């Protein structure tokens, strides 16, 4: 009995010694007390951090933009490595003094990188206090080649890139410091992005004269006098798409012509490039450019003074299309026509309409079908039942002529949705659609039709 108890005690003592040895070795490998779990958890920010102070400070406009720009994790990593200095513009500089058009540009979803660069341009990865104000150039946390600010002091007045310091050492914390400045600092890369977009909008602001007045029954010109500049085209968009054999509408002059018509072809190309750069809409861009002539048709319509709203299904939605839905000749065109609205609508205008009227029916370029919109969960929902889609990425592209609104589903007319269960057993036999292979499916279908026609 005594031997067993003695043996158990020795075993227990040996286990305790072994555990302490392992713990000591771990502590030697990680003298700061960090382990794998803490590394996976990322940098820990305490309540006395400069980031917490910024979010709770009177710089409310700046703190809101930092949260909207999704920069908190980036700044936490920066603070965990070194002190930072933040030059915080006063609220009036961001709220009233900033150009409203420039502020709208920063808050658009597709310009998130520009907003991040603008905010990081106000932050330096080192600690600069007012009593040690170095008159030299400092690199900021902003990405890119031109990411430096000039710090100077003249006649007792401290500046950073010509912006006056109005509150020195306003907030001081162990891991950083905040100085208040009178205006917003704008890096050259962000200014160039904005100038490019603004010049594009200024071009699109030139109002075309519109298409000539044509009798929709005979498609003949009623009188040679053009429609006054800025007025909508007289010819319905459907007739402009498919004019009769007698006489088609006269083509509008190019951008260098005497009437300064809008260059719709270039604008369509620009919105397709915007889709590609935005990400998640490659399948739609492929259909518009490579599989159909829709891009050319849209460019001609816009050149003649018409406006369009594109309900753009994202790649995930397009990947759910089956071979049956694309096998009929002209099916890709018909699907896309149902997503083109011959009106200029933005996310705000559509949401206001559905909030006011409940349900709104928009004409589409697929006659005579309309697409129904209604308010749902604080957004706009198109279609009905299982065939519905939500406004997912608002205002991807808006220039006054073409509006692109990203949706999370492919829309079909109600008649086709009701008929879908009849064809369901056939669809199950077909191979499952694969994401990113929409072009391959359509090209294969077109190839099979060509082979059948030859035999």
CSV table of C-alpha atoms in Angstrom, one decimal:
chain,number,residue,atom,x,y,z
A,1,UNK,CA,0.0,0.0,0.0
A,2,UNK,CA,2.8,2.4,1.0
A,3,UNK,CA,4.8,1.5,-2.1
A,4,UNK,CA,1.9,2.2,-4.4
A,5,UNK,CA,1.2,5.5,-2.8
A,6,UNK,CA,4.9,6.4,-3.0
A,7,UNK,CA,5.0,5.4,-6.7
A,8,UNK,CA,2.0,7.4,-7.6
A,9,UNK,CA,3.4,10.5,-5.8
A,10,UNK,CA,6.7,10.2,-7.7
A,11,UNK,CA,4.8,9.9,-11.0
A,12,UNK,CA,2.7,13.0,-10.2
A,13,UNK,CA,5.9,14.9,-9.2
A,14,UNK,CA,7.6,13.9,-12.4
A,15,UNK,CA,4.6,15.1,-14.4
A,16,UNK,CA,4.6,18.5,-12.7
A,17,UNK,CA,8.4,18.9,-13.3
A,18,UNK,CA,7.9,18.0,-17.0
A,19,UNK,CA,5.1,20.5,-17.4
A,20,UNK,CA,7.2,23.3,-15.8
A,21,UNK,CA,10.1,22.4,-18.1
A,22,UNK,CA,7.9,22.7,-21.2
A,23,UNK,CA,6.5,26.0,-20.0
A,24,UNK,CA,9.9,27.3,-19.3
A,25,UNK,CA,11.1,26.4,-22.8
A,26,UNK,CA,8.1,28.0,-24.4
A,27,UNK,CA,8.7,31.2,-22.4
A,28,UNK,CA,12.3,31.2,-23.5
A,29,UNK,CA,11.2,30.9,-27.2
A,30,UNK,CA,8.6,33.7,-26.6
A,31,UNK,CA,10.1,36.1,-24.0
A,32,UNK,CA,7.3,38.5,-24.6
A,33,UNK,CA,4.8,35.9,-23.5
A,34,UNK,CA,3.2,35.6,-27.0
A,35,UNK,CA,2.1,32.2,-28.2
A,36,UNK,CA,0.5,30.8,-31.3
A,37,UNK,CA,-3.0,31.7,-30.2
A,38,UNK,CA,-2.1,35.3,-29.6
A,39,UNK,CA,-0.3,35.5,-33.0
A,40,UNK,CA,-3.4,34.2,-34.7
A,41,UNK,CA,-5.6,36.7,-32.8
A,42,UNK,CA,-3.5,39.6,-34.3
A,43,UNK,CA,-2.4,42.8,-32.6
A,44,UNK,CA,-4.1,43.7,-29.3
A,45,UNK,CA,-5.1,47.3,-28.9
A,46,UNK,CA,-5.8,48.5,-25.4
A,47,UNK,CA,-8.2,51.2,-24.3
A,48,UNK,CA,-5.3,53.8,-24.0
A,49,UNK,CA,-4.5,53.5,-27.7
A,50,UNK,CA,-4.4,56.5,-30.1
A,51,UNK,CA,-6.9,54.6,-32.3
A,52,UNK,CA,-9.5,54.4,-29.5
A,53,UNK,CA,-8.9,58.1,-28.7
A,54,UNK,CA,-9.4,59.0,-32.3
A,55,UNK,CA,-12.8,57.2,-32.5
A,56,UNK,CA,-13.9,58.8,-29.3
A,57,UNK,CA,-12.5,62.3,-30.1
A,58,UNK,CA,-14.2,65.5,-31.4
A,59,UNK,CA,-12.8,64.6,-34.9
A,60,UNK,CA,-16.0,62.8,-35.7
A,61,UNK,CA,-15.9,63.3,-39.5
A,62,UNK,CA,-12.5,61.8,-39.7
A,63,UNK,CA,-13.3,58.9,-37.4
A,64,UNK,CA,-16.4,58.1,-39.4
A,65,UNK,CA,-14.4,58.0,-42.7
A,66,UNK,CA,-11.8,55.7,-41.1
A,67,UNK,CA,-14.6,53.2,-40.2
A,68,UNK,CA,-16.2,53.5,-43.7
A,69,UNK,CA,-12.9,53.0,-45.4
A,70,UNK,CA,-12.4,49.7,-43.4
A,71,UNK,CA,-9.0,50.9,-42.1
A,72,UNK,CA,-9.2,49.9,-38.5
A,73,UNK,CA,-7.4,46.6,-38.9
A,74,UNK,CA,-4.6,48.3,-41.0
A,75,UNK,CA,-4.1,50.9,-38.4
A,76,UNK,CA,-4.1,48.4,-35.6
A,77,UNK,CA,-1.2,46.6,-37.3
A,78,UNK,CA,0.6,49.9,-37.8
A,79,UNK,CA,0.2,50.9,-34.2
A,80,UNK,CA,1.4,47.5,-33.0
A,81,UNK,CA,4.7,48.0,-34.8
A,82,UNK,CA,5.5,51.7,-34.1
A,83,UNK,CA,4.1,55.0,-32.9
A,84,UNK,CA,2.0,57.0,-35.4
A,85,UNK,CA,1.3,60.7,-35.9
A,86,UNK,CA,-2.2,61.6,-37.2
A,87,UNK,CA,-2.9,65.0,-38.8
A,88,UNK,CA,-6.6,65.3,-38.2
A,89,UNK,CA,-8.6,67.8,-40.3
A,90,UNK,CA,-11.2,69.7,-38.4
A,91,UNK,CA,-14.8,68.7,-38.9
A,92,UNK,CA,-15.6,71.7,-41.0
A,93,UNK,CA,-12.8,70.9,-43.5
A,94,UNK,CA,-14.4,67.5,-44.2
A,95,UNK,CA,-18.1,68.5,-43.9
A,96,UNK,CA,-18.4,72.0,-45.4
A,97,UNK,CA,-15.0,73.0,-47.0
A,98,UNK,CA,-14.5,69.9,-49.1
A,99,UNK,CA,-15.9,70.0,-52.6
A,100,UNK,CA,-19.2,68.1,-52.6
A,101,UNK,CA,-18.5,66.4,-55.9
A,102,UNK,CA,-15.1,65.3,-54.6
A,103,UNK,CA,-16.7,64.0,-51.4
A,104,UNK,CA,-19.3,62.0,-53.4
A,105,UNK,CA,-16.4,60.6,-55.4
A,106,UNK,CA,-14.7,59.4,-52.2
A,107,UNK,CA,-17.8,57.7,-50.8
A,108,UNK,CA,-18.7,55.8,-54.0
A,109,UNK,CA,-18.1,52.0,-53.4
A,110,UNK,CA,-15.9,51.7,-56.4
A,111,UNK,CA,-13.5,54.4,-55.1
A,112,UNK,CA,-12.7,52.7,-51.7
A,113,UNK,CA,-9.0,52.6,-52.5
A,114,UNK,CA,-8.9,56.4,-53.1
A,115,UNK,CA,-10.6,57.0,-49.8
A,116,UNK,CA,-8.1,54.8,-48.0
A,117,UNK,CA,-5.2,56.5,-49.6
A,118,UNK,CA,-6.5,59.9,-48.7
A,119,UNK,CA,-6.9,59.0,-45.0
A,120,UNK,CA,-3.6,57.2,-44.8
A,121,UNK,CA,-1.9,60.3,-46.3
A,122,UNK,CA,-2.7,62.0,-43.0
A,123,UNK,CA,-0.8,59.5,-40.9
A,124,UNK,CA,3.0,59.1,-40.4
A,125,UNK,CA,4.6,55.9,-39.0
A,126,UNK,CA,6.6,57.8,-36.3
A,127,UNK,CA,6.0,60.1,-33.3
A,128,UNK,CA,6.3,63.8,-33.9
A,129,UNK,CA,5.6,66.2,-31.0
A,130,UNK,CA,5.3,69.9,-31.3
A,131,UNK,CA,8.5,70.7,-29.3
A,132,UNK,CA,10.6,68.6,-31.7
A,133,UNK,CA,9.1,69.7,-35.0
A,134,UNK,CA,11.5,68.5,-37.8
A,135,UNK,CA,11.6,70.6,-40.9
A,136,UNK,CA,11.9,67.8,-43.4
A,137,UNK,CA,10.0,65.3,-45.6
A,138,UNK,CA,8.2,62.3,-44.0
A,139,UNK,CA,6.7,59.2,-45.6
A,140,UNK,CA,3.1,58.5,-44.8
A,141,UNK,CA,1.1,55.3,-44.5
A,142,UNK,CA,-0.4,56.0,-48.0
A,143,UNK,CA,0.6,53.5,-50.7
A,144,UNK,CA,2.3,54.6,-53.9
A,145,UNK,CA,5.3,56.6,-54.9
A,146,UNK,CA,4.1,60.0,-54.0
A,147,UNK,CA,3.3,59.3,-50.4
A,148,UNK,CA,5.3,62.0,-48.6
A,149,UNK,CA,4.4,65.2,-46.8
A,150,UNK,CA,6.5,68.2,-46.1
A,151,UNK,CA,6.8,69.3,-42.4
A,152,UNK,CA,8.0,72.8,-41.8
A,153,UNK,CA,8.0,75.7,-39.3
A,154,UNK,CA,8.2,79.4,-40.2
A,155,UNK,CA,7.8,82.4,-37.9
A,156,UNK,CA,6.5,80.1,-35.2
A,157,UNK,CA,3.8,78.6,-37.4
A,158,UNK,CA,3.9,74.8,-37.9
A,159,UNK,CA,2.7,73.3,-41.2
A,160,UNK,CA,2.3,70.0,-42.9
A,161,UNK,CA,2.2,70.2,-46.7
A,162,UNK,CA,1.1,73.8,-46.5
A,163,UNK,CA,-1.8,72.9,-44.1
A,164,UNK,CA,-1.6,74.9,-40.9
A,165,UNK,CA,-1.4,73.1,-37.5
A,166,UNK,CA,-4.3,74.6,-35.5
A,167,UNK,CA,-4.1,72.3,-32.4
A,168,UNK,CA,-0.7,71.1,-31.5
A,169,UNK,CA,-0.4,67.9,-29.4
A,170,UNK,CA,-4.2,67.8,-29.3
A,171,UNK,CA,-4.4,64.1,-28.2
A,172,UNK,CA,-1.3,62.3,-26.8
A,173,UNK,CA,-1.2,58.6,-26.1
A,174,UNK,CA,1.6,56.1,-25.5
A,175,UNK,CA,1.4,54.7,-29.1
A,176,UNK,CA,0.7,57.9,-31.0
A,177,UNK,CA,-0.2,61.6,-31.2
A,178,UNK,CA,-2.9,63.7,-33.0
A,179,UNK,CA,-2.4,67.2,-34.3
A,180,UNK,CA,-5.4,69.2,-35.6
A,181,UNK,CA,-5.0,70.8,-39.0
A,182,UNK,CA,-7.1,73.4,-40.9
A,183,UNK,CA,-7.8,71.5,-44.1
A,184,UNK,CA,-7.7,68.1,-45.8
A,185,UNK,CA,-4.5,66.8,-47.4
A,186,UNK,CA,-5.1,65.3,-50.8
A,187,UNK,CA,-2.4,63.0,-52.4
A,188,UNK,CA,-1.7,63.5,-56.1
A,189,UNK,CA,-2.9,60.0,-57.0
A,190,UNK,CA,-6.3,60.6,-55.5
A,191,UNK,CA,-6.6,64.0,-57.2
A,192,UNK,CA,-5.7,62.4,-60.6
A,193,UNK,CA,-8.3,59.7,-60.2
A,194,UNK,CA,-10.9,62.4,-59.4
A,195,UNK,CA,-9.9,64.6,-62.3
A,196,UNK,CA,-10.2,61.7,-64.7
A,197,UNK,CA,-13.7,60.9,-63.5
A,198,UNK,CA,-14.7,64.6,-63.5
A,199,UNK,CA,-13.4,65.2,-67.0
A,200,UNK,CA,-15.4,62.1,-68.1
A,201,UNK,CA,-18.6,63.6,-66.5
A,202,UNK,CA,-18.0,67.0,-68.1
A,203,UNK,CA,-17.9,65.3,-71.5
A,204,UNK,CA,-21.1,63.4,-70.8
A,205,UNK,CA,-22.8,66.6,-69.6
A,206,UNK,CA,-22.9,67.9,-73.2
A,207,UNK,CA,-26.5,67.3,-74.2
A,208,UNK,CA,-27.1,65.9,-77.6
A,209,UNK,CA,-29.7,67.3,-80.0
A,210,UNK,CA,-31.5,63.9,-80.2
A,211,UNK,CA,-32.6,61.8,-83.1
A,212,UNK,CA,-34.5,63.4,-86.0
A,213,UNK,CA,-38.3,63.4,-85.8
A,214,UNK,CA,-39.6,60.3,-87.5
A,215,UNK,CA,-43.1,58.9,-88.0
A,216,UNK,CA,-43.1,55.6,-86.0
A,217,UNK,CA,-45.5,54.1,-88.4
A,218,UNK,CA,-43.7,54.8,-91.7
A,219,UNK,CA,-40.2,55.4,-90.3
A,220,UNK,CA,-39.9,58.4,-92.5
A,221,UNK,CA,-38.7,61.9,-91.6
A,222,UNK,CA,-41.6,64.2,-90.8
A,223,UNK,CA,-39.5,67.4,-91.0
A,224,UNK,CA,-35.8,68.0,-91.4
A,225,UNK,CA,-35.7,70.4,-88.4
A,226,UNK,CA,-33.8,68.7,-85.5
A,227,UNK,CA,-35.1,68.4,-81.9
A,228,UNK,CA,-33.9,71.3,-79.7
A,229,UNK,CA,-30.7,70.5,-77.8
A,230,UNK,CA,-31.2,68.6,-74.6
A,231,UNK,CA,-34.7,67.3,-75.5
A,232,UNK,CA,-35.3,63.5,-75.5
A,233,UNK,CA,-35.4,61.8,-78.9
A,234,UNK,CA,-38.7,61.8,-80.7
A,235,UNK,CA,-38.3,58.3,-82.1
A,236,UNK,CA,-39.2,55.5,-79.5
A,237,UNK,CA,-36.1,53.5,-78.5
A,238,UNK,CA,-37.7,50.3,-79.8
A,239,UNK,CA,-38.0,51.8,-83.3
A,240,UNK,CA,-34.4,53.1,-83.1
A,241,UNK,CA,-33.3,49.6,-82.4
A,242,UNK,CA,-35.1,48.0,-85.3
A,243,UNK,CA,-36.0,50.6,-87.9
A,244,UNK,CA,-38.2,49.7,-90.9
A,245,UNK,CA,-36.9,48.9,-94.4
A,246,UNK,CA,-37.9,52.3,-95.8
A,247,UNK,CA,-35.6,54.7,-93.9
A,248,UNK,CA,-33.5,54.3,-90.8
A,249,UNK,CA,-32.9,57.3,-88.4
A,250,UNK,CA,-30.1,59.5,-89.5
A,251,UNK,CA,-26.9,58.7,-87.6
A,252,UNK,CA,-25.8,61.3,-85.1
A,253,UNK,CA,-22.5,63.2,-85.8
A,254,UNK,CA,-19.5,62.2,-83.8
A,255,UNK,CA,-18.1,64.1,-80.9
A,256,UNK,CA,-16.2,66.4,-83.2
A,257,UNK,CA,-19.2,67.1,-85.4
A,258,UNK,CA,-21.0,70.5,-85.6
A,259,UNK,CA,-23.8,69.5,-83.2
A,260,UNK,CA,-21.6,68.1,-80.4
A,261,UNK,CA,-23.4,64.8,-80.2
A,262,UNK,CA,-22.3,62.5,-77.5
A,263,UNK,CA,-19.9,59.7,-78.4
A,264,UNK,CA,-21.9,56.7,-77.1
A,265,UNK,CA,-19.5,54.1,-78.4
A,266,UNK,CA,-16.6,55.4,-76.2
A,267,UNK,CA,-18.9,55.7,-73.2
A,268,UNK,CA,-20.1,52.1,-73.5
A,269,UNK,CA,-16.5,51.0,-73.7
A,270,UNK,CA,-15.8,53.0,-70.6
A,271,UNK,CA,-18.6,51.5,-68.6
A,272,UNK,CA,-17.6,48.0,-69.6
A,273,UNK,CA,-14.0,48.7,-68.5
A,274,UNK,CA,-15.4,50.1,-65.2
A,275,UNK,CA,-17.3,46.8,-64.8
A,276,UNK,CA,-14.1,44.8,-65.2
A,277,UNK,CA,-12.1,47.0,-62.8
A,278,UNK,CA,-14.9,46.9,-60.3
A,279,UNK,CA,-14.7,43.1,-60.1
A,280,UNK,CA,-17.3,40.4,-60.1
A,281,UNK,CA,-19.0,41.2,-63.4
A,282,UNK,CA,-16.7,39.6,-66.0
A,283,UNK,CA,-19.4,37.2,-67.4
A,284,UNK,CA,-21.7,40.1,-68.2
A,285,UNK,CA,-18.8,42.0,-69.9
A,286,UNK,CA,-18.0,38.9,-72.0
A,287,UNK,CA,-21.5,38.6,-73.2
A,288,UNK,CA,-21.8,42.3,-74.1
A,289,UNK,CA,-18.5,42.4,-76.0
A,290,UNK,CA,-17.6,38.9,-77.2
A,291,UNK,CA,-20.9,36.9,-77.6
A,292,UNK,CA,-23.3,39.6,-78.8
A,293,UNK,CA,-23.4,42.9,-80.6
A,294,UNK,CA,-25.2,44.6,-77.7
A,295,UNK,CA,-22.2,46.8,-76.9
A,296,UNK,CA,-22.3,48.3,-80.4
A,297,UNK,CA,-26.1,48.7,-80.3
A,298,UNK,CA,-26.0,50.4,-76.9
A,299,UNK,CA,-23.3,52.8,-78.2
A,300,UNK,CA,-25.4,53.8,-81.2
A,301,UNK,CA,-28.5,54.4,-79.0
A,302,UNK,CA,-26.5,56.6,-76.6
A,303,UNK,CA,-25.0,58.5,-79.5
A,304,UNK,CA,-28.5,59.3,-80.8
A,305,UNK,CA,-29.5,60.7,-77.5
A,306,UNK,CA,-31.1,57.8,-75.7
A,307,UNK,CA,-30.4,56.9,-72.1
A,308,UNK,CA,-30.1,53.4,-70.6
A,309,UNK,CA,-30.0,51.7,-67.2
A,310,UNK,CA,-28.3,48.4,-67.0
A,311,UNK,CA,-29.3,45.9,-64.4
A,312,UNK,CA,-26.1,44.0,-64.2
A,313,UNK,CA,-26.1,40.4,-62.8
A,314,UNK,CA,-22.9,39.5,-61.0
A,315,UNK,CA,-20.7,36.5,-61.9
A,316,UNK,CA,-22.3,34.4,-59.2
A,317,UNK,CA,-25.7,34.9,-60.6
A,318,UNK,CA,-24.6,34.4,-64.2
A,319,UNK,CA,-23.0,31.1,-63.3
A,320,UNK,CA,-26.4,29.7,-62.4
A,321,UNK,CA,-27.6,29.9,-66.0
A,322,UNK,CA,-28.1,26.4,-67.5
A,323,UNK,CA,-27.4,25.2,-71.0
A,324,UNK,CA,-31.2,25.0,-71.7
A,325,UNK,CA,-31.5,28.7,-70.9
A,326,UNK,CA,-28.8,29.6,-73.4
A,327,UNK,CA,-29.4,26.9,-76.1
A,328,UNK,CA,-32.0,28.8,-78.2
A,329,UNK,CA,-30.6,31.1,-81.0
A,330,UNK,CA,-30.4,34.6,-79.7
A,331,UNK,CA,-31.0,33.6,-76.1
A,332,UNK,CA,-28.1,35.6,-74.7
A,333,UNK,CA,-29.4,38.7,-76.4
A,334,UNK,CA,-32.9,38.2,-75.1
A,335,UNK,CA,-31.7,37.7,-71.6
A,336,UNK,CA,-29.6,40.9,-71.7
A,337,UNK,CA,-32.4,42.9,-73.4
A,338,UNK,CA,-34.6,42.2,-70.3
A,339,UNK,CA,-31.9,43.8,-68.1
A,340,UNK,CA,-31.8,47.0,-70.2
A,341,UNK,CA,-34.2,49.8,-69.1
A,342,UNK,CA,-34.7,52.7,-71.6
A,343,UNK,CA,-34.6,55.2,-68.7
A,344,UNK,CA,-31.9,56.8,-66.6
A,345,UNK,CA,-32.3,55.6,-63.1
A,346,UNK,CA,-29.9,55.7,-60.1
A,347,UNK,CA,-30.1,53.7,-56.9
A,348,UNK,CA,-31.5,56.8,-55.2
A,349,UNK,CA,-34.2,57.5,-57.8
A,350,UNK,CA,-35.4,53.8,-57.9
A,351,UNK,CA,-35.5,53.5,-54.2
A,352,UNK,CA,-37.4,56.7,-53.8
A,353,UNK,CA,-39.9,55.5,-56.4
A,354,UNK,CA,-40.6,52.1,-54.8
A,355,UNK,CA,-40.8,53.7,-51.4
A,356,UNK,CA,-43.5,56.1,-52.7
A,357,UNK,CA,-45.5,54.0,-55.1
A,358,UNK,CA,-44.9,50.5,-53.6
A,359,UNK,CA,-44.4,48.6,-56.9
A,360,UNK,CA,-43.0,50.2,-60.0
A,361,UNK,CA,-42.9,48.6,-63.5
A,362,UNK,CA,-40.0,49.6,-65.8
A,363,UNK,CA,-40.1,49.1,-69.5
A,364,UNK,CA,-37.3,46.9,-70.9
A,365,UNK,CA,-35.8,46.6,-74.3
A,366,UNK,CA,-37.4,43.1,-74.5
A,367,UNK,CA,-40.8,44.0,-75.7
A,368,UNK,CA,-43.5,43.8,-74.3
A,369,UNK,CA,-42.0,42.6,-71.0
A,370,UNK,CA,-41.6,44.9,-68.0
A,371,UNK,CA,-39.5,44.4,-64.9
A,372,UNK,CA,-41.2,45.0,-61.5
A,373,UNK,CA,-39.4,46.7,-58.7
A,374,UNK,CA,-40.4,47.1,-55.1
A,375,UNK,CA,-38.9,48.0,-51.8
A,376,UNK,CA,-37.5,45.1,-49.7
A,377,UNK,CA,-35.2,45.1,-46.7
A,378,UNK,CA,-34.1,48.7,-47.2
A,379,UNK,CA,-33.1,48.0,-50.8
A,380,UNK,CA,-34.8,47.6,-54.2
A,381,UNK,CA,-35.9,44.1,-55.3
A,382,UNK,CA,-36.6,43.3,-59.0
A,383,UNK,CA,-38.8,40.5,-60.2
A,384,UNK,CA,-41.1,38.2,-58.2
A,385,UNK,CA,-40.8,35.0,-56.2
A,386,UNK,CA,-37.8,32.8,-56.7
A,387,UNK,CA,-36.8,34.8,-59.9
A,388,UNK,CA,-36.2,38.0,-57.9
A,389,UNK,CA,-32.9,39.8,-57.5
A,390,UNK,CA,-31.8,42.5,-55.1
A,391,UNK,CA,-29.9,45.7,-55.9
A,392,UNK,CA,-26.5,44.5,-54.7
A,393,UNK,CA,-23.9,47.0,-56.0
A,394,UNK,CA,-25.6,50.4,-56.4
A,395,UNK,CA,-24.3,53.0,-58.9
A,396,UNK,CA,-21.3,51.1,-60.3
A,397,UNK,CA,-21.3,53.5,-63.2
A,398,UNK,CA,-23.4,56.7,-63.6
A,399,UNK,CA,-22.6,59.4,-66.1
A,400,UNK,CA,-26.0,60.9,-67.0
A,401,UNK,CA,-26.5,58.7,-70.0
A,402,UNK,CA,-25.7,55.1,-68.8
A,403,UNK,CA,-26.4,53.9,-65.3
A,404,UNK,CA,-25.2,50.5,-64.2
A,405,UNK,CA,-26.8,48.9,-61.1
A,406,UNK,CA,-25.4,45.5,-59.9
A,407,UNK,CA,-27.9,42.9,-58.9
A,408,UNK,CA,-27.5,39.4,-57.4
A,409,UNK,CA,-29.7,37.4,-59.8
A,410,UNK,CA,-30.6,36.9,-63.4
A,411,UNK,CA,-34.1,38.2,-64.2
A,412,UNK,CA,-36.6,36.5,-66.5
A,413,UNK,CA,-40.1,37.6,-67.5
A,414,UNK,CA,-43.0,36.2,-65.3
A,415,UNK,CA,-44.3,34.0,-68.2
A,416,UNK,CA,-40.9,32.2,-68.4
A,417,UNK,CA,-40.7,31.8,-64.6
A,418,UNK,CA,-44.1,30.1,-64.6
A,419,UNK,CA,-43.2,27.8,-67.4
A,420,UNK,CA,-39.9,26.8,-65.8
A,421,UNK,CA,-41.2,23.8,-63.8
A,422,UNK,CA,-42.3,22.0,-67.0
A,423,UNK,CA,-38.8,22.0,-68.3
A,424,UNK,CA,-37.2,21.2,-65.0
A,425,UNK,CA,-36.8,17.4,-65.6
A,426,UNK,CA,-34.9,18.1,-68.9
A,427,UNK,CA,-32.6,20.6,-67.2
A,428,UNK,CA,-31.5,17.9,-64.7
A,429,UNK,CA,-30.1,15.8,-67.4
A,430,UNK,CA,-27.8,18.6,-68.6
A,431,UNK,CA,-24.4,18.9,-67.0
A,432,UNK,CA,-24.3,21.4,-64.1
A,433,UNK,CA,-23.3,24.9,-65.0
A,434,UNK,CA,-19.8,25.8,-63.9
A,435,UNK,CA,-18.8,29.2,-62.6
A,436,UNK,CA,-16.6,31.2,-65.1
A,437,UNK,CA,-17.6,28.9,-68.0
A,438,UNK,CA,-20.5,30.8,-69.4
A,439,UNK,CA,-18.8,31.7,-72.6
A,440,UNK,CA,-17.7,28.1,-73.1
A,441,UNK,CA,-21.3,26.9,-72.8
A,442,UNK,CA,-22.7,29.4,-75.2
A,443,UNK,CA,-19.9,28.9,-77.8
A,444,UNK,CA,-20.4,25.2,-77.6
A,445,UNK,CA,-24.2,25.6,-78.1
A,446,UNK,CA,-23.6,27.9,-81.1
A,447,UNK,CA,-21.1,25.4,-82.5
A,448,UNK,CA,-23.6,22.5,-82.3
A,449,UNK,CA,-26.2,24.6,-84.2
A,450,UNK,CA,-23.7,25.3,-86.9
A,451,UNK,CA,-22.8,21.6,-87.2
A,452,UNK,CA,-26.5,20.7,-87.5
A,453,UNK,CA,-27.2,23.2,-90.2
A,454,UNK,CA,-24.3,21.9,-92.3
A,455,UNK,CA,-25.7,18.4,-92.1
